PDB file of C-alpha atoms in Angstrom:
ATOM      1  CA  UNK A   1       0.000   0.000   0.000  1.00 48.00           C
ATOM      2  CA  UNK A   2       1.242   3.433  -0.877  1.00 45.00           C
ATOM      3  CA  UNK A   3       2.475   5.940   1.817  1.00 43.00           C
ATOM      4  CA  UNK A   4      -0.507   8.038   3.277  1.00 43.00           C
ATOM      5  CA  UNK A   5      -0.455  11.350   3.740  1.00 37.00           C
ATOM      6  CA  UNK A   6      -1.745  12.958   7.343  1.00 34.00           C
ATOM      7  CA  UNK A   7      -5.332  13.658   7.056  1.00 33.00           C
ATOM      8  CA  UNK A   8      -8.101  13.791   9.921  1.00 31.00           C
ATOM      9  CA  UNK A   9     -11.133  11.572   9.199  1.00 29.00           C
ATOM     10  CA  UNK A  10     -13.741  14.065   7.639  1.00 27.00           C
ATOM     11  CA  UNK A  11     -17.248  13.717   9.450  1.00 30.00           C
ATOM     12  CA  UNK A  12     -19.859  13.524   7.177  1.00 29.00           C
ATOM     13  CA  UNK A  13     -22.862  12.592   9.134  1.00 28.00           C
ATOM     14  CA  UNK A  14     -26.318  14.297   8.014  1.00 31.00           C
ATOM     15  CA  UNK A  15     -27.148  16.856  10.448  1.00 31.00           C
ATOM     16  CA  UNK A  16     -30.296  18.549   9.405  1.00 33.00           C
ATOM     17  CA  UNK A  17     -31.392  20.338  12.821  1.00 31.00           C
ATOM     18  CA  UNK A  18     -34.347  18.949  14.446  1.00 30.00           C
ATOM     19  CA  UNK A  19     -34.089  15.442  12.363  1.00 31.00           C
ATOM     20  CA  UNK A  20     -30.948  15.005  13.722  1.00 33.00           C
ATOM     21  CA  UNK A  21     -31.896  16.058  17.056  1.00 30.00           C
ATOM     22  CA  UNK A  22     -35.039  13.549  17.538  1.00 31.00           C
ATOM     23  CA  UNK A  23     -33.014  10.393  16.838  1.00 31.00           C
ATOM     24  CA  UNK A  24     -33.367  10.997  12.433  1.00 33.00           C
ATOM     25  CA  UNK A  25     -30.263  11.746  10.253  1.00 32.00           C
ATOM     26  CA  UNK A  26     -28.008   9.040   9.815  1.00 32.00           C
ATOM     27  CA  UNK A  27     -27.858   8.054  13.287  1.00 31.00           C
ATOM     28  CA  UNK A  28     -26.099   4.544  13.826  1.00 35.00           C
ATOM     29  CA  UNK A  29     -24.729   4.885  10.573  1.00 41.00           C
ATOM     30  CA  UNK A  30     -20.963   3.764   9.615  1.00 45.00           C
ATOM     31  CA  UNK A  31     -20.039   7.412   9.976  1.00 44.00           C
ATOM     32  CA  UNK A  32     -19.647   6.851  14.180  1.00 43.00           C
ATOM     33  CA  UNK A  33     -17.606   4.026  13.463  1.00 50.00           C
ATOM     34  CA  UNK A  34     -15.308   6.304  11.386  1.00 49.00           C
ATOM     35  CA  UNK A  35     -15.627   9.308  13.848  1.00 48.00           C
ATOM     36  CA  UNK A  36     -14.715   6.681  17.203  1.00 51.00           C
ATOM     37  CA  UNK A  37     -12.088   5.700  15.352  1.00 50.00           C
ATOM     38  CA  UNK A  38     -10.480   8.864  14.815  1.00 52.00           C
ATOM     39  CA  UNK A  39      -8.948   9.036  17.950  1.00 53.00           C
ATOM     40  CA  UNK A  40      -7.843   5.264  17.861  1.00 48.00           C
ATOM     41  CA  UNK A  41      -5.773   6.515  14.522  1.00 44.00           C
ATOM     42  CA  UNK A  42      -4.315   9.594  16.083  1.00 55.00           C
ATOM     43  CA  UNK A  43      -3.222   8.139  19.007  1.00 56.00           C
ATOM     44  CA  UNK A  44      -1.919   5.012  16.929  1.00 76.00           C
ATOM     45  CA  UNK A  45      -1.319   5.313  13.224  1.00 82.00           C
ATOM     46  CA  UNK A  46       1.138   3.175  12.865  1.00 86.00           C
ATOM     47  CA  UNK A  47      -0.721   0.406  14.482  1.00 86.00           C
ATOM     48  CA  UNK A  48      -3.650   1.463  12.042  1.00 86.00           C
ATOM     49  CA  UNK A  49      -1.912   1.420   8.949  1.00 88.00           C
ATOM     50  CA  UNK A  50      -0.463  -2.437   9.768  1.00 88.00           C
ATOM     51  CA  UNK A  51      -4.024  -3.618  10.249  1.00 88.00           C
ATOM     52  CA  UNK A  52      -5.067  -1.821   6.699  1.00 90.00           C
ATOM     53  CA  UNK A  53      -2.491  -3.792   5.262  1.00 90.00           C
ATOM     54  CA  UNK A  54      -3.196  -7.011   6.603  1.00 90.00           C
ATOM     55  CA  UNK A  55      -6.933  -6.687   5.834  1.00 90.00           C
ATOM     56  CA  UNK A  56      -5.594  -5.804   2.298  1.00 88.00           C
ATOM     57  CA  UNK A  57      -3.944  -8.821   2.193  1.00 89.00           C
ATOM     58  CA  UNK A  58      -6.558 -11.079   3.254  1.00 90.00           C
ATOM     59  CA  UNK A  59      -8.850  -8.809   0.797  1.00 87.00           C
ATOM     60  CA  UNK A  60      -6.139  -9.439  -1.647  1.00 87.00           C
ATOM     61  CA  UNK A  61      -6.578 -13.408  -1.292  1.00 89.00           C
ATOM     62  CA  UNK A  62      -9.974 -13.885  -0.957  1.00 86.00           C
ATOM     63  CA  UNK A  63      -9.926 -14.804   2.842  1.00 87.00           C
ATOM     64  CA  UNK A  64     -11.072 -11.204   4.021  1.00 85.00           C
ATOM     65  CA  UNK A  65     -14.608 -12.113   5.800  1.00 85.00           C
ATOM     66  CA  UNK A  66     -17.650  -9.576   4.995  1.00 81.00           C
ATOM     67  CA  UNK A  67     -17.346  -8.270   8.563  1.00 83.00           C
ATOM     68  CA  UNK A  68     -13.307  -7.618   7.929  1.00 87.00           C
ATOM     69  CA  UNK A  69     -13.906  -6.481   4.507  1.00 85.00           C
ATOM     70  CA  UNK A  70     -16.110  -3.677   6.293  1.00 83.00           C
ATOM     71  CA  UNK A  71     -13.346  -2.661   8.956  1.00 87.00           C
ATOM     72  CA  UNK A  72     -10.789  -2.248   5.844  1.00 89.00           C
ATOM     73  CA  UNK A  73     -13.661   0.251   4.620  1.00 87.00           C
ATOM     74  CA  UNK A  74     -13.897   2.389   8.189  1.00 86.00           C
ATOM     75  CA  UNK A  75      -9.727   2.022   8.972  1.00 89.00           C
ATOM     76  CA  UNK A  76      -9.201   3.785   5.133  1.00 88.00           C
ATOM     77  CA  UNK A  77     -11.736   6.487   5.738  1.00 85.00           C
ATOM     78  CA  UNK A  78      -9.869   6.938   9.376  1.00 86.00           C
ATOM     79  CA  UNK A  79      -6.386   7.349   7.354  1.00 87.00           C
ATOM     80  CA  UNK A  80      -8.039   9.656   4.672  1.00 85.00           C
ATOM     81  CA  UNK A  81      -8.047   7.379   2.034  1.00 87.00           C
ATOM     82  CA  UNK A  82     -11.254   8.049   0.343  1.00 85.00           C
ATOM     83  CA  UNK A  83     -10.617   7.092  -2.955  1.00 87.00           C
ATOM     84  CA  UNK A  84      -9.528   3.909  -1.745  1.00 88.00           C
ATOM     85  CA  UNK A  85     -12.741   3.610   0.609  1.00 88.00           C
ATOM     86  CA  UNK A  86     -14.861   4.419  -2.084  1.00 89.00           C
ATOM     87  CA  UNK A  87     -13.579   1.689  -4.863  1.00 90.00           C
ATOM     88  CA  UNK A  88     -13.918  -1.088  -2.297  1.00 89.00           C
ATOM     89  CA  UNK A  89     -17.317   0.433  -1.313  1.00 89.00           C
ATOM     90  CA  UNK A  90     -18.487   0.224  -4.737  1.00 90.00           C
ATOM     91  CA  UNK A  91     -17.870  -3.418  -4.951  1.00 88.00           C
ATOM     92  CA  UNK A  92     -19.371  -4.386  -1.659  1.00 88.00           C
ATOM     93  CA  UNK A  93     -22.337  -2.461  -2.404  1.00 89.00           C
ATOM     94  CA  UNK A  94     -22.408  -4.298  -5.773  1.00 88.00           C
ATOM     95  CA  UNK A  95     -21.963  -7.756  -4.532  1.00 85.00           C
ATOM     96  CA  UNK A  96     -24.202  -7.339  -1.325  1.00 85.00           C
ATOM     97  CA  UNK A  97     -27.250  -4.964  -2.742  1.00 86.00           C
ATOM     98  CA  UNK A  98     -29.859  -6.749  -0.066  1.00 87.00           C
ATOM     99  CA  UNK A  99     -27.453  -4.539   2.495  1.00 88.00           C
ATOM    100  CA  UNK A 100     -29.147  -0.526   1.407  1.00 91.00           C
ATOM    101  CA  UNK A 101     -26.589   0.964   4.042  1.00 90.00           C
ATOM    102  CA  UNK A 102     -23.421   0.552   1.756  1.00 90.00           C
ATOM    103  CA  UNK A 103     -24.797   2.188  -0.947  1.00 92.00           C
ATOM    104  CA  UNK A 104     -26.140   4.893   1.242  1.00 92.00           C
ATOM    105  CA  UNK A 105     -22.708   5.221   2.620  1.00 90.00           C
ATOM    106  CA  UNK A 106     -21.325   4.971  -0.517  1.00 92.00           C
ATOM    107  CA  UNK A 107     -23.722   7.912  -1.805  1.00 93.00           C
ATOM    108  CA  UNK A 108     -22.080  10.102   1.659  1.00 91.00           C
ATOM    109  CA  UNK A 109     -18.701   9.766   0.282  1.00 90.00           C
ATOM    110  CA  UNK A 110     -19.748  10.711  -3.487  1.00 92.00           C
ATOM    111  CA  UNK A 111     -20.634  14.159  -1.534  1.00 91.00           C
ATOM    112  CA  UNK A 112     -17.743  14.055   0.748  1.00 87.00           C
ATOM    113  CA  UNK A 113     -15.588  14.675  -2.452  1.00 86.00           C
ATOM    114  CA  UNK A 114     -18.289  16.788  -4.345  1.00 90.00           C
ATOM    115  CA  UNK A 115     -19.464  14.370  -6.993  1.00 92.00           C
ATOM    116  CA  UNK A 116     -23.067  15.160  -6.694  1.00 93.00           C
ATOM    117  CA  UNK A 117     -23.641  13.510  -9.446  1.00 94.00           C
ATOM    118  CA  UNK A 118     -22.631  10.355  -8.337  1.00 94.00           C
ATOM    119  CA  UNK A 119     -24.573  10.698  -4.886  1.00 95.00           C
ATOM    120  CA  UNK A 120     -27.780  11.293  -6.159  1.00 95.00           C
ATOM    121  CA  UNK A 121     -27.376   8.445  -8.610  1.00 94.00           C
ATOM    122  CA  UNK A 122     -27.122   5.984  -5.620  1.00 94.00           C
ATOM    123  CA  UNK A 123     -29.606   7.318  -3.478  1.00 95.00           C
ATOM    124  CA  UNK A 124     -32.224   7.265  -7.247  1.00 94.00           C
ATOM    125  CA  UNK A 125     -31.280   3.871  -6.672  1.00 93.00           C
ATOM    126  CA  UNK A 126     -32.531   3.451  -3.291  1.00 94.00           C
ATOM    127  CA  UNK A 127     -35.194   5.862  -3.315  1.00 95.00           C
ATOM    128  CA  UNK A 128     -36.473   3.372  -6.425  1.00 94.00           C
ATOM    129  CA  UNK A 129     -36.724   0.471  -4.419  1.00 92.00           C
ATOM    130  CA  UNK A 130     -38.080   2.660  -1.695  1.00 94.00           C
ATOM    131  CA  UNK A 131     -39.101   5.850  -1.670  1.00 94.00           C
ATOM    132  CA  UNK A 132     -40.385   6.348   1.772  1.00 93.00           C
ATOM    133  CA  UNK A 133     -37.042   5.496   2.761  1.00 94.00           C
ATOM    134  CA  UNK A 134     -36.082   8.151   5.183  1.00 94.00           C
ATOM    135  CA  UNK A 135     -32.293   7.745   5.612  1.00 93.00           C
ATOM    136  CA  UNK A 136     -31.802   8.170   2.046  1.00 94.00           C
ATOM    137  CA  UNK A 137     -33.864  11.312   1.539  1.00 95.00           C
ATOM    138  CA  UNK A 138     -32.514  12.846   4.557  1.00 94.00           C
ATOM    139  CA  UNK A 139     -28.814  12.667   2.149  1.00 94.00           C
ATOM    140  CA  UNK A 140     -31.244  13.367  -1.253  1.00 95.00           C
ATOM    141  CA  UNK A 141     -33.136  16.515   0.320  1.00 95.00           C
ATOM    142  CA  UNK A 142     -29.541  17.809   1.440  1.00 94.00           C
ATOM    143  CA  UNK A 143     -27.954  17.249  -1.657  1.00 95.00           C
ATOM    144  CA  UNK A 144     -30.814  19.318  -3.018  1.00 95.00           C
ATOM    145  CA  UNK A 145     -30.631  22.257  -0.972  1.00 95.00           C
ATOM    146  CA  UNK A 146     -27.094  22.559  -1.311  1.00 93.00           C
ATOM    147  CA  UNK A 147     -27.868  22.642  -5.046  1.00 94.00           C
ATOM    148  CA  UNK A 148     -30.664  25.848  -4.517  1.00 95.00           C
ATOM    149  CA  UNK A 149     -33.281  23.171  -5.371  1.00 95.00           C
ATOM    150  CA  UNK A 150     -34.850  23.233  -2.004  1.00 95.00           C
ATOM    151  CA  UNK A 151     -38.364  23.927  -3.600  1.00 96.00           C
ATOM    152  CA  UNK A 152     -38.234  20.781  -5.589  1.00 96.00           C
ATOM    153  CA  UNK A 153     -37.256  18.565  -2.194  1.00 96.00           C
ATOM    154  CA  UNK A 154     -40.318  20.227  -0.843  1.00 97.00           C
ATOM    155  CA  UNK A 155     -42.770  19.138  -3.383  1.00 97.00           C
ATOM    156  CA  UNK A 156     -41.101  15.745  -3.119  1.00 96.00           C
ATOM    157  CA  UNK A 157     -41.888  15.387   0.605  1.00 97.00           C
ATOM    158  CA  UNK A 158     -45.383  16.857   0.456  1.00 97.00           C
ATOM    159  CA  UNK A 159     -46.019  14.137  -2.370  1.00 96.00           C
ATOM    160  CA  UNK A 160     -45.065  11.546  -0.224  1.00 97.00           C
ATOM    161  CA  UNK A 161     -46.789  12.805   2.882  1.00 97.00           C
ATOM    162  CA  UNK A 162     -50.015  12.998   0.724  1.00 96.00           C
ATOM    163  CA  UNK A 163     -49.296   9.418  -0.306  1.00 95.00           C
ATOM    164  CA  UNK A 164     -48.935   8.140   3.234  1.00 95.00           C
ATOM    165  CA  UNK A 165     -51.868   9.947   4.916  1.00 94.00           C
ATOM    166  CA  UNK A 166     -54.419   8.386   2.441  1.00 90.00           C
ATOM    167  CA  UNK A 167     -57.028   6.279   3.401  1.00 92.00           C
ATOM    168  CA  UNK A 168     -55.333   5.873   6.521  1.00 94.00           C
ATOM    169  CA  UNK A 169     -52.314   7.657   7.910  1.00 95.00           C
ATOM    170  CA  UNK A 170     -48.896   5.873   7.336  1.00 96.00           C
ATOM    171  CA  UNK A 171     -46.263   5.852  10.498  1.00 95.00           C
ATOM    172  CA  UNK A 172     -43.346   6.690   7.931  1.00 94.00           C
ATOM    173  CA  UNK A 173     -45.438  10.540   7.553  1.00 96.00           C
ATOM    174  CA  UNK A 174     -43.830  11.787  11.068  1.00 95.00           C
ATOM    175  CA  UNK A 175     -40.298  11.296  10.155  1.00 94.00           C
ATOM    176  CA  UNK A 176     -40.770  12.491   6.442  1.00 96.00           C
ATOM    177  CA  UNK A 177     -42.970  15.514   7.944  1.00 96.00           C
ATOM    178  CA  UNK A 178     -40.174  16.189  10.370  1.00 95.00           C
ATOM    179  CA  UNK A 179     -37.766  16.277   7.773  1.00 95.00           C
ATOM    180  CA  UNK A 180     -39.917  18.879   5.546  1.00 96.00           C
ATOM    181  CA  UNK A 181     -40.131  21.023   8.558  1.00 95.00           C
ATOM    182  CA  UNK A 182     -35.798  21.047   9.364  1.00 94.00           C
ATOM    183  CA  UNK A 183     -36.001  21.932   5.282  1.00 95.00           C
ATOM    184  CA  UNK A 184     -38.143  25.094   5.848  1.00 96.00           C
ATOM    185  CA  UNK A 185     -36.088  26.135   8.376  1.00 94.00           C
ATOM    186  CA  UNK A 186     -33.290  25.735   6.267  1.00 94.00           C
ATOM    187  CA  UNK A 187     -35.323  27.662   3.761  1.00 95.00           C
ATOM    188  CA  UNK A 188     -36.222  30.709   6.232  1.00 95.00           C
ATOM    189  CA  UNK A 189     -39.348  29.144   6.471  1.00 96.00           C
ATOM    190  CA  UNK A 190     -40.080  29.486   9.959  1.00 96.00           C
ATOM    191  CA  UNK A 191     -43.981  29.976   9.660  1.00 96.00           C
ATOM    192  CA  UNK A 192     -44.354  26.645   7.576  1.00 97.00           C
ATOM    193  CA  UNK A 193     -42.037  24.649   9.341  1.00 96.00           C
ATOM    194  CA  UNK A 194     -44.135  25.458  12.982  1.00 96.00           C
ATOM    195  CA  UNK A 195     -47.064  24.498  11.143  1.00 97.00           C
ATOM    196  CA  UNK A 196     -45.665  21.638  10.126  1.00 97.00           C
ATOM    197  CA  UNK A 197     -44.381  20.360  13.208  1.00 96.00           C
ATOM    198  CA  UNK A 198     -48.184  21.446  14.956  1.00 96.00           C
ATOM    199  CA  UNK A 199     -49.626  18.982  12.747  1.00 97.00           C
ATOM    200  CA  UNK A 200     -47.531  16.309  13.365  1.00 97.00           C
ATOM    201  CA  UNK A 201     -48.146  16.875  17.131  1.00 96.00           C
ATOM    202  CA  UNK A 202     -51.858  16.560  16.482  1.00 96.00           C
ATOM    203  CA  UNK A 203     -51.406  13.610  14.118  1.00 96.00           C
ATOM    204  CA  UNK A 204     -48.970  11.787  15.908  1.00 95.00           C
ATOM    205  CA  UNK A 205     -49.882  12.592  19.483  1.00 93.00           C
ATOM    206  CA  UNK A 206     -48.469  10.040  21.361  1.00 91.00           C
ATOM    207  CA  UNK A 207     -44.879  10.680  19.967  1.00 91.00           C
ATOM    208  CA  UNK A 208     -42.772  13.637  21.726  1.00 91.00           C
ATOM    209  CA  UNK A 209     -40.592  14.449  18.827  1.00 91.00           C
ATOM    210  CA  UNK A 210     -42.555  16.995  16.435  1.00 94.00           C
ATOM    211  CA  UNK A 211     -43.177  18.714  19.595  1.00 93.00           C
ATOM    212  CA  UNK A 212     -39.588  18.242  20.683  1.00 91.00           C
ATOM    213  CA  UNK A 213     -38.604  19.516  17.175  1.00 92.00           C
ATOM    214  CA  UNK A 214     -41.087  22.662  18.208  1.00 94.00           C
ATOM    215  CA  UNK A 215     -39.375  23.518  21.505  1.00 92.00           C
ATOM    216  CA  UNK A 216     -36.089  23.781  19.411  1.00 90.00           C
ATOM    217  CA  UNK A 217     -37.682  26.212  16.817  1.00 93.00           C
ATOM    218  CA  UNK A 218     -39.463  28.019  19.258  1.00 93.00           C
ATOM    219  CA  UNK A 219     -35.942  28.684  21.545  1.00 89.00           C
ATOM    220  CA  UNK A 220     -34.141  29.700  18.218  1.00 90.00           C
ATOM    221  CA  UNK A 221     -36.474  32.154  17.788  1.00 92.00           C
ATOM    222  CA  UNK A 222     -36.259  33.131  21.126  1.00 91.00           C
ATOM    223  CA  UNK A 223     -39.495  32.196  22.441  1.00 92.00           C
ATOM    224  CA  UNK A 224     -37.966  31.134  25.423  1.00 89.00           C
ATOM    225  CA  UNK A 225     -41.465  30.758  27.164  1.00 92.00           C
ATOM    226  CA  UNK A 226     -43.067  28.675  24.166  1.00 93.00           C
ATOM    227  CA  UNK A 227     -39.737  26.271  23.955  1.00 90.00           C
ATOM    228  CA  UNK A 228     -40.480  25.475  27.861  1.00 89.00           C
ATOM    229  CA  UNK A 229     -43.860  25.009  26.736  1.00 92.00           C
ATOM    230  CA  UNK A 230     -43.352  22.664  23.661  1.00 92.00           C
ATOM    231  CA  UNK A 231     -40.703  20.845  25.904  1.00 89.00           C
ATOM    232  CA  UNK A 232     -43.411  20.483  28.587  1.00 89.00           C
ATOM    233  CA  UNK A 233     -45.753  18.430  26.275  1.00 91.00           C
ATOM    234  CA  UNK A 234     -43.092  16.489  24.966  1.00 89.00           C
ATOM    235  CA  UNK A 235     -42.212  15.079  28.602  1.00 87.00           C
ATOM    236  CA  UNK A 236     -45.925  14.388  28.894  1.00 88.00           C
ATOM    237  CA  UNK A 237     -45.904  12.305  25.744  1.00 86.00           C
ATOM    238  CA  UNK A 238     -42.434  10.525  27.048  1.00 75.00           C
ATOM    239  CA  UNK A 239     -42.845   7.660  29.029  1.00 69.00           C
ATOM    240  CA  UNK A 240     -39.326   5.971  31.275  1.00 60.00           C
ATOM    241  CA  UNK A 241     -37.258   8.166  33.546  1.00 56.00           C
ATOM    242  CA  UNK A 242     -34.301   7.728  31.404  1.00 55.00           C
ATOM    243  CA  UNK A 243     -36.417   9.094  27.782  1.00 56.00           C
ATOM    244  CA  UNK A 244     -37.162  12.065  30.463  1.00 62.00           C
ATOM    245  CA  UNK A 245     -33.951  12.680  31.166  1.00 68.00           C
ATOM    246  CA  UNK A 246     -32.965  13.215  27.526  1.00 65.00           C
ATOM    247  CA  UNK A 247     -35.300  16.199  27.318  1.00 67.00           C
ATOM    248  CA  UNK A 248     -34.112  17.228  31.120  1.00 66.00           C
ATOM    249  CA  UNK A 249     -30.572  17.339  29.129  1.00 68.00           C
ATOM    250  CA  UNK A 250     -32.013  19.026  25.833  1.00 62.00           C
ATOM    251  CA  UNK A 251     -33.354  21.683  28.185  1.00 61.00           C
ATOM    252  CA  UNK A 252     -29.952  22.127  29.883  1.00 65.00           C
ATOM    253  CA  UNK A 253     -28.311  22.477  26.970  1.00 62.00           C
ATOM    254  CA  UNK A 254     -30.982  25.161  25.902  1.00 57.00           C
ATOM    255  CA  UNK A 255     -30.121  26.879  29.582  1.00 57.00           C
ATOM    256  CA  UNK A 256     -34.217  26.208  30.215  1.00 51.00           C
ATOM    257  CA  UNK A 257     -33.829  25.234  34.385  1.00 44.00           C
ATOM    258  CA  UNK A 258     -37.424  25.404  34.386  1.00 42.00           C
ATOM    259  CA  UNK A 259     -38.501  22.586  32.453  1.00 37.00           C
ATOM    260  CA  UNK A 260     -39.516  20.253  35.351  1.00 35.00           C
ATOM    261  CA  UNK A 261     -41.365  22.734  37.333  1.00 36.00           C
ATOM    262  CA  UNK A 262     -43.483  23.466  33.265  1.00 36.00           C
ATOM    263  CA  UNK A 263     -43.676  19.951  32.653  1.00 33.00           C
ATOM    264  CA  UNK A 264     -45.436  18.772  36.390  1.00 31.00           C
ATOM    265  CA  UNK A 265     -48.261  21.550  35.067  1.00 36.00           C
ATOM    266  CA  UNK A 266     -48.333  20.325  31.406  1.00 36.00           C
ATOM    267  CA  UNK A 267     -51.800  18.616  30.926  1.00 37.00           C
ATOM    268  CA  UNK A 268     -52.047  15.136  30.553  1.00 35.00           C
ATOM    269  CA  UNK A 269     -52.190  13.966  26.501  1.00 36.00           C
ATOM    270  CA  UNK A 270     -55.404  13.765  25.072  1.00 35.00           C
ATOM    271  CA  UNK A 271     -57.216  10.815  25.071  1.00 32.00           C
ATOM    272  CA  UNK A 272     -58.577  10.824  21.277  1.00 32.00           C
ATOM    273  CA  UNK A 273     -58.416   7.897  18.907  1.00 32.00           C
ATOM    274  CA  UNK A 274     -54.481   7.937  17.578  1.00 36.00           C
ATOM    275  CA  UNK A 275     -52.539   7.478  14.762  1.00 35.00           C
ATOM    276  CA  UNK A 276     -50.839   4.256  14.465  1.00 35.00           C
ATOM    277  CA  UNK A 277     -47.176   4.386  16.706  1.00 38.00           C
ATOM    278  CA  UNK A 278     -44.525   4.762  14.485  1.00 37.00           C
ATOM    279  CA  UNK A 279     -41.532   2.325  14.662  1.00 38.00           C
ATOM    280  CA  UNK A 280     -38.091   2.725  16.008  1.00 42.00           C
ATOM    281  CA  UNK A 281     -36.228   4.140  12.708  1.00 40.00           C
ATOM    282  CA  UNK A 282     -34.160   0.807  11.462  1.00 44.00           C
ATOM    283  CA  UNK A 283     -30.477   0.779  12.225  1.00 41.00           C
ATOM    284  CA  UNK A 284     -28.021  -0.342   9.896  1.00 41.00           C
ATOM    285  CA  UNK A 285     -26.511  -3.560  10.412  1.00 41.00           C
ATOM    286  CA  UNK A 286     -22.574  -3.082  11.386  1.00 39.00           C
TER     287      UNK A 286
END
């Protein structure tokens, strides 16, 4: 293997505000793997490089297992060798297409080195299979916006909210609906994303995150008092002392100290027929 030159991991996680926040984005993805691993290669690089090489070897003679085959994949983006990363991406992706996360991973590091092109040709072919699939339009509607084609991602994720609520509402409409809302932030949008996000609340009211996704609007507008608020109904949806604590910490983090006092006087959630619980969002498989 050639020398390699110095070069910090690059993280390239999707981080579009409130998705991100409320457990969307890539989360679990490959990209944590890389980012963990960062420190392992700057405290070690040495000891890095000599396992790249020996699962290049093993890759090299056909004895490299799937598993080891994905470690050579995270160790090369740790070292900075993308282009390298990328080719044996390509033919994993190729010779395993029942396993969607390599090719979405493979679309993050088309973008990583600006080959738009390239990205949204992967995620076309995901988004073909499925479209509803949210992991891969999270990376599409960024690509999108970064391309001034944030109107056009719009439309797309309106169509398929229309398509999901229709007889019956669909429990893939609250994470698609609560990434249309982080675009119209994006967009200046402030007004439509709220709305938005208050009609997910009513759709979805057992589930705390479109209000949780409110709260964080609400404080980056400033509406300190309607953040507390938003975070107050969001605790009341929550159920566990440690899912409570996460919004204790969100609040924290905010500098709201009185979250607990608003939440003991939030109201209790309505008692209305509800829309179907939505699922955990699916992890990829390591």
């Amino acid at each position: 293997m050639p020398p390699r030159t110095s070069t910090n991991a690059r993280g390239l996680l999707l981080s579009l505000g409130a998705v991100a926040l409320v457990g969307g984005a890539l989360a679990g993805s490959w990209w944590l793997g890389v980012q963990s691993r960062s420190g392992e290669a700057n405290r070690s690089r040495t000891a890095v490089e000599r396992q790249a090489d020996q699962l290049q070897e093993q890759l090299a003679n056909g004895s490299a297992s799937e598993a080891e085959q994905q470690r050579l994949v995270l160790l090369l983006l740790v070292l900075g060798e993308q282009q390298e990363a990328t080719t044996l991406l390509e033919q994993l992706a190729d010779q395993q297409p029942q396993r969607w996360q390599l090719r979405l991973l493979l679309a993050e590091l088309h973008r990583s080195t600006n080959n738009r092109t390239a990205a949204e040709r992967e995620l076309r072919q995901l988004l073909n299979l499925r479209p509803d699939r949210i992991e891969a339009l999270q990376l599409s509607t960024l690509l999108q916006f970064e391309q001034g084609r944030g109107g056009q991602a719009q439309n797309q994720l309106k169509a398929l909210i229309a398509k999901g609520s229709k007889p019956s509402l669909q429990p893939q409409v609250l994470p698609i609906g609560l990434l249309l809302g982080d675009l119209q932030q994006r967009m200046g949008q402030q007004r439509e994303a709220i709305t938005t996000y208050s009609q997910l609340a009513s759709d979805f009211p057992r589930d705390p995150r479109p209000m949780l996704a409110l709260a964080l609007l609400r404080q980056e507008l400033g509406d300190t008092r309607g953040a507390q608020e938003a975070l107050a109904q969001a605790r009341s949806r929550q159920s566990g002392q440690s899912s409570n604590s996460r919004l204790d910490q969100v609040a924290a983090s905010w500098g709201i100290s009185s979250l607990r006092q608003s939440a003991l006087k939030a109201p209790s959630p309505a008692t209305t027929p509800t829309a179907p619980q939505p699922p955990e969002p699916e992890r990829p498989t390591p």
